[in-house]
PDB file of C-alpha atoms and ligand atoms in Angstrom:
ATOM      1  CA  UNK A  13     -20.625 -37.772  40.779  1.00 59.00           C
ATOM      2  CA  UNK A  14     -20.733 -38.353  37.019  1.00 57.00           C
ATOM      3  CA  UNK A  15     -21.806 -34.733  36.474  1.00 59.00           C
ATOM      4  CA  UNK A  16     -18.898 -33.540  38.613  1.00 62.00           C
ATOM      5  CA  UNK A  17     -16.364 -35.630  36.621  1.00 60.00           C
ATOM      6  CA  UNK A  18     -17.787 -34.309  33.336  1.00 55.00           C
ATOM      7  CA  UNK A  19     -17.539 -30.704  34.570  1.00 61.00           C
ATOM      8  CA  UNK A  20     -13.925 -31.142  35.724  1.00 61.00           C
ATOM      9  CA  UNK A  21     -12.949 -32.862  32.438  1.00 60.00           C
ATOM     10  CA  UNK A  22     -14.641 -30.065  30.461  1.00 57.00           C
ATOM     11  CA  UNK A  23     -12.857 -27.392  32.457  1.00 60.00           C
ATOM     12  CA  UNK A  24      -9.481 -29.110  31.939  1.00 56.00           C
ATOM     13  CA  UNK A  25     -10.112 -29.491  28.186  1.00 54.00           C
ATOM     14  CA  UNK A  26     -11.196 -25.841  27.909  1.00 55.00           C
ATOM     15  CA  UNK A  27      -8.045 -24.642  29.711  1.00 56.00           C
ATOM     16  CA  UNK A  28      -5.840 -26.812  27.494  1.00 51.00           C
ATOM     17  CA  UNK A  29      -7.514 -25.544  24.318  1.00 49.00           C
ATOM     18  CA  UNK A  30      -7.210 -21.920  25.478  1.00 51.00           C
ATOM     19  CA  UNK A  31      -3.555 -22.471  26.357  1.00 48.00           C
ATOM     20  CA  UNK A  32      -2.924 -24.040  22.962  1.00 47.00           C
ATOM     21  CA  UNK A  33      -4.662 -21.127  21.223  1.00 47.00           C
ATOM     22  CA  UNK A  34      -2.572 -18.654  23.172  1.00 41.00           C
ATOM     23  CA  UNK A  35       0.546 -20.562  22.230  1.00 40.00           C
ATOM     24  CA  UNK A  36      -0.376 -20.447  18.529  1.00 40.00           C
ATOM     25  CA  UNK A  37      -1.215 -16.741  18.798  1.00 42.00           C
ATOM     26  CA  UNK A  38       1.945 -16.021  20.760  1.00 45.00           C
ATOM     27  CA  UNK A  39       3.826 -13.086  19.338  1.00 53.00           C
ATOM     28  CA  UNK A  40       6.976 -14.397  17.698  1.00 56.00           C
ATOM     29  CA  UNK A  41       9.109 -11.368  16.870  1.00 83.00           C
ATOM     30  CA  UNK A  42      10.905 -11.668  13.557  1.00 94.00           C
ATOM     31  CA  UNK A  43      13.333  -9.544  11.619  1.00 97.00           C
ATOM     32  CA  UNK A  44      11.758  -7.623   8.751  1.00 98.00           C
ATOM     33  CA  UNK A  45      13.661  -6.630   5.633  1.00 98.00           C
ATOM     34  CA  UNK A  46      12.023  -3.754   3.772  1.00 98.00           C
ATOM     35  CA  UNK A  47      13.117  -2.847   0.235  1.00 98.00           C
ATOM     36  CA  UNK A  48      13.075   0.875  -0.544  1.00 98.00           C
ATOM     37  CA  UNK A  49      13.847   2.271  -3.987  1.00 98.00           C
ATOM     38  CA  UNK A  50      14.868   5.820  -4.918  1.00 97.00           C
ATOM     39  CA  UNK A  51      12.725   6.972  -7.831  1.00 96.00           C
ATOM     40  CA  UNK A  52      11.711  10.222  -9.530  1.00 96.00           C
ATOM     41  CA  UNK A  53       9.253  11.914  -7.138  1.00 97.00           C
ATOM     42  CA  UNK A  54       5.646  11.130  -8.048  1.00 95.00           C
ATOM     43  CA  UNK A  55       4.838  14.849  -8.404  1.00 95.00           C
ATOM     44  CA  UNK A  56       7.516  15.398 -11.057  1.00 95.00           C
ATOM     45  CA  UNK A  57       6.584  15.348 -14.729  1.00 91.00           C
ATOM     46  CA  UNK A  58       8.863  12.685 -16.155  1.00 91.00           C
ATOM     47  CA  UNK A  59      10.982  13.727 -19.172  1.00 92.00           C
ATOM     48  CA  UNK A  60      12.613  11.384 -21.667  1.00 94.00           C
ATOM     49  CA  UNK A  61      16.384  11.904 -22.148  1.00 93.00           C
ATOM     50  CA  UNK A  62      17.417  13.556 -25.403  1.00 92.00           C
ATOM     51  CA  UNK A  63      19.206  10.367 -26.562  1.00 94.00           C
ATOM     52  CA  UNK A  64      16.055   8.284 -25.776  1.00 92.00           C
ATOM     53  CA  UNK A  65      18.082   5.945 -23.526  1.00 90.00           C
ATOM     54  CA  UNK A  66      15.825   6.442 -20.482  1.00 89.00           C
ATOM     55  CA  UNK A  67      14.160   9.109 -18.364  1.00 91.00           C
ATOM     56  CA  UNK A  68      15.943  12.208 -17.084  1.00 91.00           C
ATOM     57  CA  UNK A  69      17.056  11.879 -13.451  1.00 89.00           C
ATOM     58  CA  UNK A  70      19.632  14.710 -13.350  1.00 89.00           C
ATOM     59  CA  UNK A  71      18.442  17.785 -11.410  1.00 92.00           C
ATOM     60  CA  UNK A  72      15.108  16.082 -10.763  1.00 94.00           C
ATOM     61  CA  UNK A  73      13.535  15.654  -7.322  1.00 96.00           C
ATOM     62  CA  UNK A  74      13.955  12.044  -6.236  1.00 96.00           C
ATOM     63  CA  UNK A  75      12.067  10.358  -3.359  1.00 97.00           C
ATOM     64  CA  UNK A  76      11.285   6.991  -1.879  1.00 98.00           C
ATOM     65  CA  UNK A  77       8.971   4.962  -4.133  1.00 98.00           C
ATOM     66  CA  UNK A  78       5.464   5.656  -2.678  1.00 98.00           C
ATOM     67  CA  UNK A  79       4.578   1.962  -2.216  1.00 98.00           C
ATOM     68  CA  UNK A  80       7.851   1.480  -0.319  1.00 98.00           C
ATOM     69  CA  UNK A  81       6.734   4.161   2.138  1.00 98.00           C
ATOM     70  CA  UNK A  82       3.722   1.938   2.871  1.00 98.00           C
ATOM     71  CA  UNK A  83       6.033  -1.078   3.231  1.00 98.00           C
ATOM     72  CA  UNK A  84       8.256   0.834   5.681  1.00 98.00           C
ATOM     73  CA  UNK A  85       5.240   2.090   7.640  1.00 98.00           C
ATOM     74  CA  UNK A  86       3.907  -1.468   7.975  1.00 98.00           C
ATOM     75  CA  UNK A  87       7.275  -2.819   9.108  1.00 98.00           C
ATOM     76  CA  UNK A  88       7.602  -0.091  11.747  1.00 98.00           C
ATOM     77  CA  UNK A  89       4.008  -0.662  12.919  1.00 98.00           C
ATOM     78  CA  UNK A  90       4.685  -4.400  13.315  1.00 97.00           C
ATOM     79  CA  UNK A  91       7.776  -3.584  15.367  1.00 97.00           C
ATOM     80  CA  UNK A  92       5.808  -1.139  17.528  1.00 97.00           C
ATOM     81  CA  UNK A  93       3.216  -3.903  18.102  1.00 96.00           C
ATOM     82  CA  UNK A  94       5.983  -6.196  19.359  1.00 95.00           C
ATOM     83  CA  UNK A  95       5.676  -8.492  16.334  1.00 95.00           C
ATOM     84  CA  UNK A  96       9.068  -7.629  14.827  1.00 96.00           C
ATOM     85  CA  UNK A  97      12.433  -7.563  16.517  1.00 96.00           C
ATOM     86  CA  UNK A  98      14.247  -5.389  13.972  1.00 98.00           C
ATOM     87  CA  UNK A  99      13.462  -3.503  10.769  1.00 98.00           C
ATOM     88  CA  UNK A 100      16.236  -3.372   8.170  1.00 98.00           C
ATOM     89  CA  UNK A 101      15.827  -0.994   5.218  1.00 98.00           C
ATOM     90  CA  UNK A 102      17.610  -2.028   2.018  1.00 98.00           C
ATOM     91  CA  UNK A 103      18.185   0.049  -1.076  1.00 98.00           C
ATOM     92  CA  UNK A 104      20.057  -0.963  -4.200  1.00 98.00           C
ATOM     93  CA  UNK A 105      21.429   1.744  -6.461  1.00 96.00           C
ATOM     94  CA  UNK A 106      23.955   4.567  -6.743  1.00 95.00           C
ATOM     95  CA  UNK A 107      25.351   6.460  -3.712  1.00 96.00           C
ATOM     96  CA  UNK A 108      22.278   8.691  -3.496  1.00 96.00           C
ATOM     97  CA  UNK A 109      20.183   5.614  -2.578  1.00 97.00           C
ATOM     98  CA  UNK A 110      21.523   6.187   0.943  1.00 98.00           C
ATOM     99  CA  UNK A 111      19.187   9.218   1.207  1.00 97.00           C
ATOM    100  CA  UNK A 112      16.231   6.864   0.715  1.00 98.00           C
ATOM    101  CA  UNK A 113      17.548   4.543   3.409  1.00 98.00           C
ATOM    102  CA  UNK A 114      17.916   7.523   5.780  1.00 98.00           C
ATOM    103  CA  UNK A 115      14.251   8.372   5.114  1.00 98.00           C
ATOM    104  CA  UNK A 116      13.272   4.823   6.122  1.00 98.00           C
ATOM    105  CA  UNK A 117      15.483   5.114   9.224  1.00 98.00           C
ATOM    106  CA  UNK A 118      13.774   8.417  10.103  1.00 98.00           C
ATOM    107  CA  UNK A 119      10.399   6.656   9.785  1.00 98.00           C
ATOM    108  CA  UNK A 120      11.553   4.104  12.364  1.00 98.00           C
ATOM    109  CA  UNK A 121      13.664   1.407  10.673  1.00 98.00           C
ATOM    110  CA  UNK A 122      16.563   0.293  12.895  1.00 98.00           C
ATOM    111  CA  UNK A 123      19.406  -0.009  10.408  1.00 98.00           C
ATOM    112  CA  UNK A 124      20.100   0.181   6.719  1.00 98.00           C
ATOM    113  CA  UNK A 125      21.951  -1.747   4.037  1.00 98.00           C
ATOM    114  CA  UNK A 126      22.999  -0.037   0.836  1.00 98.00           C
ATOM    115  CA  UNK A 127      24.038  -2.236  -2.080  1.00 98.00           C
ATOM    116  CA  UNK A 128      25.918  -0.068  -4.561  1.00 97.00           C
ATOM    117  CA  UNK A 129      24.962  -0.615  -8.211  1.00 95.00           C
ATOM    118  CA  UNK A 130      24.406   1.445 -11.326  1.00 87.00           C
ATOM    119  CA  UNK A 131      21.084   3.232 -11.748  1.00 80.00           C
ATOM    120  CA  UNK A 132      18.481   1.119 -13.557  1.00 81.00           C
ATOM    121  CA  UNK A 133      19.492  -2.322 -12.280  1.00 89.00           C
ATOM    122  CA  UNK A 134      16.962  -4.883 -13.548  1.00 93.00           C
ATOM    123  CA  UNK A 135      14.326  -6.507 -11.272  1.00 95.00           C
ATOM    124  CA  UNK A 136      15.884  -9.995 -11.619  1.00 96.00           C
ATOM    125  CA  UNK A 137      19.214  -8.648 -10.449  1.00 96.00           C
ATOM    126  CA  UNK A 138      17.520  -6.744  -7.585  1.00 97.00           C
ATOM    127  CA  UNK A 139      15.737  -9.973  -6.599  1.00 98.00           C
ATOM    128  CA  UNK A 140      19.056 -11.887  -6.611  1.00 97.00           C
ATOM    129  CA  UNK A 141      20.677  -9.223  -4.423  1.00 98.00           C
ATOM    130  CA  UNK A 142      17.708  -9.320  -2.018  1.00 98.00           C
ATOM    131  CA  UNK A 143      17.937 -13.131  -1.931  1.00 98.00           C
ATOM    132  CA  UNK A 144      21.615 -12.917  -0.934  1.00 98.00           C
ATOM    133  CA  UNK A 145      20.705 -10.414   1.809  1.00 98.00           C
ATOM    134  CA  UNK A 146      17.860 -12.653   3.023  1.00 98.00           C
ATOM    135  CA  UNK A 147      20.303 -15.553   3.326  1.00 97.00           C
ATOM    136  CA  UNK A 148      22.666 -13.306   5.299  1.00 97.00           C
ATOM    137  CA  UNK A 149      20.091 -11.635   7.563  1.00 97.00           C
ATOM    138  CA  UNK A 150      17.492 -14.452   7.913  1.00 97.00           C
ATOM    139  CA  UNK A 151      14.375 -12.236   8.177  1.00 98.00           C
ATOM    140  CA  UNK A 152      10.939 -13.779   8.765  1.00 97.00           C
ATOM    141  CA  UNK A 153       9.294 -11.285   6.421  1.00 98.00           C
ATOM    142  CA  UNK A 154      10.370  -9.242   3.403  1.00 98.00           C
ATOM    143  CA  UNK A 155       8.184  -6.235   2.594  1.00 98.00           C
ATOM    144  CA  UNK A 156       8.369  -4.506  -0.783  1.00 98.00           C
ATOM    145  CA  UNK A 157       6.228  -2.074  -2.705  1.00 98.00           C
ATOM    146  CA  UNK A 158       3.867  -3.645  -5.254  1.00 98.00           C
ATOM    147  CA  UNK A 159       5.770  -1.809  -7.993  1.00 97.00           C
ATOM    148  CA  UNK A 160       8.388   0.860  -8.481  1.00 96.00           C
ATOM    149  CA  UNK A 161       6.795   3.874 -10.171  1.00 95.00           C
ATOM    150  CA  UNK A 162       9.806   4.464 -12.441  1.00 91.00           C
ATOM    151  CA  UNK A 163       9.709   1.289 -14.530  1.00 88.00           C
ATOM    152  CA  UNK A 164       6.365  -0.074 -13.204  1.00 92.00           C
ATOM    153  CA  UNK A 165       7.856  -3.559 -13.480  1.00 94.00           C
ATOM    154  CA  UNK A 166       5.907  -5.213 -10.635  1.00 97.00           C
ATOM    155  CA  UNK A 167       8.364  -8.129 -10.738  1.00 97.00           C
ATOM    156  CA  UNK A 168      10.841  -7.943  -7.863  1.00 98.00           C
ATOM    157  CA  UNK A 169       8.713  -9.454  -5.058  1.00 98.00           C
ATOM    158  CA  UNK A 170       7.480 -12.310  -7.251  1.00 98.00           C
ATOM    159  CA  UNK A 171      10.989 -13.096  -8.516  1.00 98.00           C
ATOM    160  CA  UNK A 172      12.381 -13.010  -4.971  1.00 98.00           C
ATOM    161  CA  UNK A 173       9.667 -15.410  -3.746  1.00 98.00           C
ATOM    162  CA  UNK A 174      10.438 -17.764  -6.653  1.00 98.00           C
ATOM    163  CA  UNK A 175      14.202 -17.622  -6.030  1.00 98.00           C
ATOM    164  CA  UNK A 176      13.757 -18.338  -2.298  1.00 98.00           C
ATOM    165  CA  UNK A 177      10.850 -20.774  -2.667  1.00 98.00           C
ATOM    166  CA  UNK A 178       8.957 -18.690  -0.050  1.00 98.00           C
ATOM    167  CA  UNK A 179       5.250 -17.936   0.254  1.00 98.00           C
ATOM    168  CA  UNK A 180       4.184 -14.618  -1.254  1.00 98.00           C
ATOM    169  CA  UNK A 181       1.240 -12.232  -1.112  1.00 98.00           C
ATOM    170  CA  UNK A 182       1.187  -9.408  -3.645  1.00 98.00           C
ATOM    171  CA  UNK A 183      -0.878  -6.162  -3.817  1.00 98.00           C
ATOM    172  CA  UNK A 184      -1.568  -6.382  -0.082  1.00 98.00           C
ATOM    173  CA  UNK A 185      -3.921  -3.814   1.461  1.00 98.00           C
ATOM    174  CA  UNK A 186      -4.444  -5.521   4.834  1.00 98.00           C
ATOM    175  CA  UNK A 187      -2.015  -7.540   6.956  1.00 97.00           C
ATOM    176  CA  UNK A 188      -2.174  -9.179  10.373  1.00 96.00           C
ATOM    177  CA  UNK A 189       0.244 -11.536  12.079  1.00 95.00           C
ATOM    178  CA  UNK A 190      -0.783 -14.518  14.212  1.00 93.00           C
ATOM    179  CA  UNK A 191       2.241 -16.516  15.321  1.00 91.00           C
ATOM    180  CA  UNK A 192       3.912 -17.599  12.120  1.00 92.00           C
ATOM    181  CA  UNK A 193       0.783 -17.074  10.020  1.00 96.00           C
ATOM    182  CA  UNK A 194       0.253 -13.916   8.003  1.00 97.00           C
ATOM    183  CA  UNK A 195      -3.326 -13.037   7.080  1.00 98.00           C
ATOM    184  CA  UNK A 196      -3.220 -10.871   3.984  1.00 98.00           C
ATOM    185  CA  UNK A 197      -5.935  -9.049   2.057  1.00 98.00           C
ATOM    186  CA  UNK A 198      -5.009  -8.693  -1.617  1.00 98.00           C
ATOM    187  CA  UNK A 199      -6.370  -6.111  -4.034  1.00 96.00           C
ATOM    188  CA  UNK A 200      -7.366  -8.144  -7.086  1.00 95.00           C
ATOM    189  CA  UNK A 201      -9.303  -7.231 -10.223  1.00 93.00           C
ATOM    190  CA  UNK A 202     -12.577  -8.640  -8.880  1.00 92.00           C
ATOM    191  CA  UNK A 203     -12.305  -6.993  -5.424  1.00 95.00           C
ATOM    192  CA  UNK A 204     -10.498  -8.271  -2.346  1.00 97.00           C
ATOM    193  CA  UNK A 205      -8.976 -11.700  -1.775  1.00 97.00           C
ATOM    194  CA  UNK A 206      -8.011 -12.988   1.669  1.00 98.00           C
ATOM    195  CA  UNK A 207      -5.171 -15.462   1.972  1.00 97.00           C
ATOM    196  CA  UNK A 208      -3.113 -16.922   4.820  1.00 98.00           C
ATOM    197  CA  UNK A 209       0.570 -17.660   4.427  1.00 97.00           C
ATOM    198  CA  UNK A 210       3.238 -19.106   6.639  1.00 97.00           C
ATOM    199  CA  UNK A 211       6.410 -17.197   7.392  1.00 96.00           C
ATOM    200  CA  UNK A 212       9.050 -16.755   6.135  1.00 97.00           C
ATOM    201  CA  UNK A 213       7.246 -14.867   3.394  1.00 98.00           C
ATOM    202  CA  UNK A 214       7.410 -12.021   0.894  1.00 98.00           C
ATOM    203  CA  UNK A 215       4.665  -9.395   0.914  1.00 98.00           C
ATOM    204  CA  UNK A 216       4.332  -6.652  -1.700  1.00 98.00           C
ATOM    205  CA  UNK A 217       2.121  -3.816  -0.538  1.00 98.00           C
ATOM    206  CA  UNK A 218      -0.498  -1.497  -2.017  1.00 97.00           C
ATOM    207  CA  UNK A 219      -1.236   2.136  -1.143  1.00 97.00           C
ATOM    208  CA  UNK A 220      -4.403   1.361   0.842  1.00 96.00           C
ATOM    209  CA  UNK A 221      -2.482  -0.718   3.417  1.00 98.00           C
ATOM    210  CA  UNK A 222      -1.773   2.265   5.673  1.00 98.00           C
ATOM    211  CA  UNK A 223      -0.899   5.966   5.791  1.00 98.00           C
ATOM    212  CA  UNK A 224       2.864   6.412   5.946  1.00 98.00           C
ATOM    213  CA  UNK A 225       4.008   8.690   8.771  1.00 97.00           C
ATOM    214  CA  UNK A 226       6.000  11.863   8.245  1.00 95.00           C
ATOM    215  CA  UNK A 227       9.431  11.690   9.782  1.00 94.00           C
ATOM    216  CA  UNK A 228       9.715  14.280  12.558  1.00 95.00           C
ATOM    217  CA  UNK A 229      12.788  16.516  12.742  1.00 96.00           C
ATOM    218  CA  UNK A 230      14.128  14.764  15.886  1.00 97.00           C
ATOM    219  CA  UNK A 231      13.716  11.397  14.114  1.00 97.00           C
ATOM    220  CA  UNK A 232      15.506  12.725  11.010  1.00 97.00           C
ATOM    221  CA  UNK A 233      18.391  13.771  13.281  1.00 97.00           C
ATOM    222  CA  UNK A 234      18.359  10.393  15.068  1.00 97.00           C
ATOM    223  CA  UNK A 235      18.363   8.591  11.695  1.00 97.00           C
ATOM    224  CA  UNK A 236      21.722  10.150  10.824  1.00 97.00           C
ATOM    225  CA  UNK A 237      23.284   8.130  13.668  1.00 97.00           C
ATOM    226  CA  UNK A 238      21.627   4.795  12.874  1.00 98.00           C
ATOM    227  CA  UNK A 239      23.922   2.112  11.358  1.00 98.00           C
ATOM    228  CA  UNK A 240      24.058   1.956   7.552  1.00 98.00           C
ATOM    229  CA  UNK A 241      26.272  -0.690   5.920  1.00 98.00           C
ATOM    230  CA  UNK A 242      27.391  -0.357   2.350  1.00 97.00           C
ATOM    231  CA  UNK A 243      28.392  -3.272   0.128  1.00 97.00           C
ATOM    232  CA  UNK A 244      28.675  -4.078  -3.538  1.00 96.00           C
ATOM    233  CA  UNK A 245      26.658  -6.627  -5.509  1.00 96.00           C
ATOM    234  CA  UNK A 246      29.923  -8.531  -6.039  1.00 95.00           C
ATOM    235  CA  UNK A 247      30.344  -8.797  -2.228  1.00 96.00           C
ATOM    236  CA  UNK A 248      27.059 -10.727  -2.302  1.00 96.00           C
ATOM    237  CA  UNK A 249      28.168 -12.856  -5.265  1.00 95.00           C
ATOM    238  CA  UNK A 250      25.693 -11.281  -7.702  1.00 95.00           C
ATOM    239  CA  UNK A 251      26.686 -10.016 -11.144  1.00 93.00           C
ATOM    240  CA  UNK A 252      24.771  -7.002 -12.392  1.00 90.00           C
ATOM    241  CA  UNK A 253      25.338  -7.511 -16.122  1.00 90.00           C
ATOM    242  CA  UNK A 254      22.034  -6.520 -17.785  1.00 89.00           C
ATOM    243  CA  UNK A 255      20.016  -9.230 -19.544  1.00 91.00           C
ATOM    244  CA  UNK A 256      17.682  -6.766 -21.221  1.00 90.00           C
ATOM    245  CA  UNK A 257      18.541  -4.181 -23.874  1.00 91.00           C
ATOM    246  CA  UNK A 258      16.603  -0.942 -23.937  1.00 90.00           C
ATOM    247  CA  UNK A 259      16.074  -0.073 -27.594  1.00 94.00           C
ATOM    248  CA  UNK A 260      14.405   3.283 -27.105  1.00 94.00           C
ATOM    249  CA  UNK A 261      12.380   5.185 -24.511  1.00 93.00           C
ATOM    250  CA  UNK A 262       9.753   7.492 -25.991  1.00 93.00           C
ATOM    251  CA  UNK A 263       7.012   9.758 -24.690  1.00 90.00           C
ATOM    252  CA  UNK A 264       3.479   8.381 -24.970  1.00 87.00           C
ATOM    253  CA  UNK A 265       1.654   9.698 -28.065  1.00 88.00           C
ATOM    254  CA  UNK A 266      -0.081  13.063 -27.559  1.00 88.00           C
ATOM    255  CA  UNK A 267      -3.812  12.660 -27.013  1.00 86.00           C
ATOM    256  CA  UNK A 268      -6.003  14.341 -29.590  1.00 84.00           C
ATOM    257  CA  UNK A 269      -8.441  16.896 -28.197  1.00 88.00           C
ATOM    258  CA  UNK A 270     -11.844  15.441 -27.396  1.00 88.00           C
ATOM    259  CA  UNK A 271     -15.251  16.440 -28.775  1.00 89.00           C
ATOM    260  CA  UNK A 272     -18.559  16.792 -26.951  1.00 93.00           C
ATOM    261  CA  UNK A 273     -21.426  14.706 -28.269  1.00 94.00           C
ATOM    262  CA  UNK A 274     -25.044  15.717 -27.802  1.00 95.00           C
ATOM    263  CA  UNK A 275     -26.585  12.255 -27.452  1.00 96.00           C
ATOM    264  CA  UNK A 276     -25.811   8.594 -26.818  1.00 96.00           C
ATOM    265  CA  UNK A 277     -26.862   7.845 -30.402  1.00 96.00           C
ATOM    266  CA  UNK A 278     -24.257  10.287 -31.708  1.00 95.00           C
ATOM    267  CA  UNK A 279     -21.605   8.761 -29.413  1.00 96.00           C
ATOM    268  CA  UNK A 280     -22.370   5.252 -30.708  1.00 96.00           C
ATOM    269  CA  UNK A 281     -22.297   6.516 -34.275  1.00 95.00           C
ATOM    270  CA  UNK A 282     -18.869   8.113 -33.741  1.00 93.00           C
ATOM    271  CA  UNK A 283     -17.508   4.994 -32.015  1.00 94.00           C
ATOM    272  CA  UNK A 284     -18.663   2.964 -35.045  1.00 94.00           C
ATOM    273  CA  UNK A 285     -17.639   5.238 -37.875  1.00 94.00           C
ATOM    274  CA  UNK A 286     -14.778   7.423 -36.587  1.00 90.00           C
ATOM    275  CA  UNK A 287     -13.092   5.458 -33.795  1.00 87.00           C
ATOM    276  CA  UNK A 288     -14.094   2.150 -35.448  1.00 90.00           C
ATOM    277  CA  UNK A 289     -14.088   0.382 -32.074  1.00 91.00           C
ATOM    278  CA  UNK A 290     -17.633  -0.988 -32.232  1.00 88.00           C
TER     279      UNK A 290
HETATM  280  P1  LIG B   6       9.523  -3.404  -9.365  1.00 75.08           P
HETATM  281  O1  LIG B   6       9.460  -4.877  -9.494  1.00 75.08           O
HETATM  282  O2  LIG B   6      10.745  -2.795 -10.037  1.00 75.08           O
HETATM  283  O3  LIG B   6       8.256  -2.712  -9.811  1.00 75.08           O
HETATM  284  O4  LIG B   6       9.720  -3.061  -7.824  1.00 75.08           O
HETATM  285  C1  LIG B   6       8.861  -3.603  -6.821  1.00 75.08           C
HETATM  286  C2  LIG B   6       9.430  -3.331  -5.444  1.00 75.08           C
HETATM  287  O5  LIG B   6      10.714  -3.962  -5.316  1.00 75.08           O
HETATM  288  C3  LIG B   6       9.702  -1.863  -5.122  1.00 75.08           C
HETATM  289  O6  LIG B   6       8.523  -1.223  -4.674  1.00 75.08           O
HETATM  290  C4  LIG B   6      10.750  -1.984  -4.020  1.00 75.08           C
HETATM  291  O7  LIG B   6      10.160  -2.318  -2.787  1.00 75.08           O
HETATM  292  C5  LIG B   6      11.579  -3.173  -4.518  1.00 75.08           C
HETATM  293  N1  LIG B   6      12.713  -2.683  -5.322  1.00 75.08           N
HETATM  294  C6  LIG B   6      12.809  -2.638  -6.670  1.00 75.08           C
HETATM  295  N2  LIG B   6      13.990  -2.096  -7.039  1.00 75.08           N
HETATM  296  C7  LIG B   6      14.648  -1.782  -5.900  1.00 75.08           C
HETATM  297  C8  LIG B   6      15.912  -1.178  -5.595  1.00 75.08           C
HETATM  298  N3  LIG B   6      16.747  -0.782  -6.545  1.00 75.08           N
HETATM  299  N4  LIG B   6      16.251  -1.018  -4.286  1.00 75.08           N
HETATM  300  C9  LIG B   6      15.409  -1.414  -3.310  1.00 75.08           C
HETATM  301  N5  LIG B   6      14.216  -1.983  -3.536  1.00 75.08           N
HETATM  302  C10 LIG B   6      13.836  -2.165  -4.791  1.00 75.08           C
END
């Protein structure tokens, strides 16, 4: 009799635990906001403007920032897995930024938001605009690239997390969602770091996270019909007055031609006497 009672109690406990686990693993679809920036295409050799005020963007091929392609891919994959209800692509910049949003829509984002600003808006201002959009749209997750390859700032995601007081994972190369927990693998100097964070959260992504899909022609056509709202930074209550002054943008110094050494001893000698680094 005692054995029977123990077995029944065990079975009930097991069922309850399993149920509880399923509840905690239940898919809770959330909105995802993905930030996509229009930058000089990564294949283009960047040229400094004649007046040294920045880099040349006139008559230069522009594309979506490569890391933002990974962010868009991840957002679309999460939606396809039933873990996101909607993917909203946001770009902040001049009119042409709409082309970048259309690319994200062709990859599978549902709708776009374009915030019209001058080219070269600073990361803090971008973060403030994204914060205002987060408050408006209430996403559970914001995905960004780890850095924009034009200014290589690597600041926006961190500033946004600080402004919102949300959890953040940067340089993410692996991501899984369990209920309202995100398990992220971060690329750090010493290797890989695994962290868990609770949504709502900001995740900035690295290239190894996934392989972004190519938008098919039918999807490019479909993207033209997807909703794309346009607003100004002022509509969101954000002023875009720069806080930083660019003094001068210059090309990196030309590298001197190298020399071949015939032995390690000669290399060490040159490092000591010529390069003076040892
Ligand atoms: P950064 O901090 O400038 O290196 O940019 C990091 C990430 O923030 C980018 O990969 C984008 O996801 C996002 N971001 C930065 N600037 C913009 C922008 N003007 N429009 C949309 N997203 C942006």
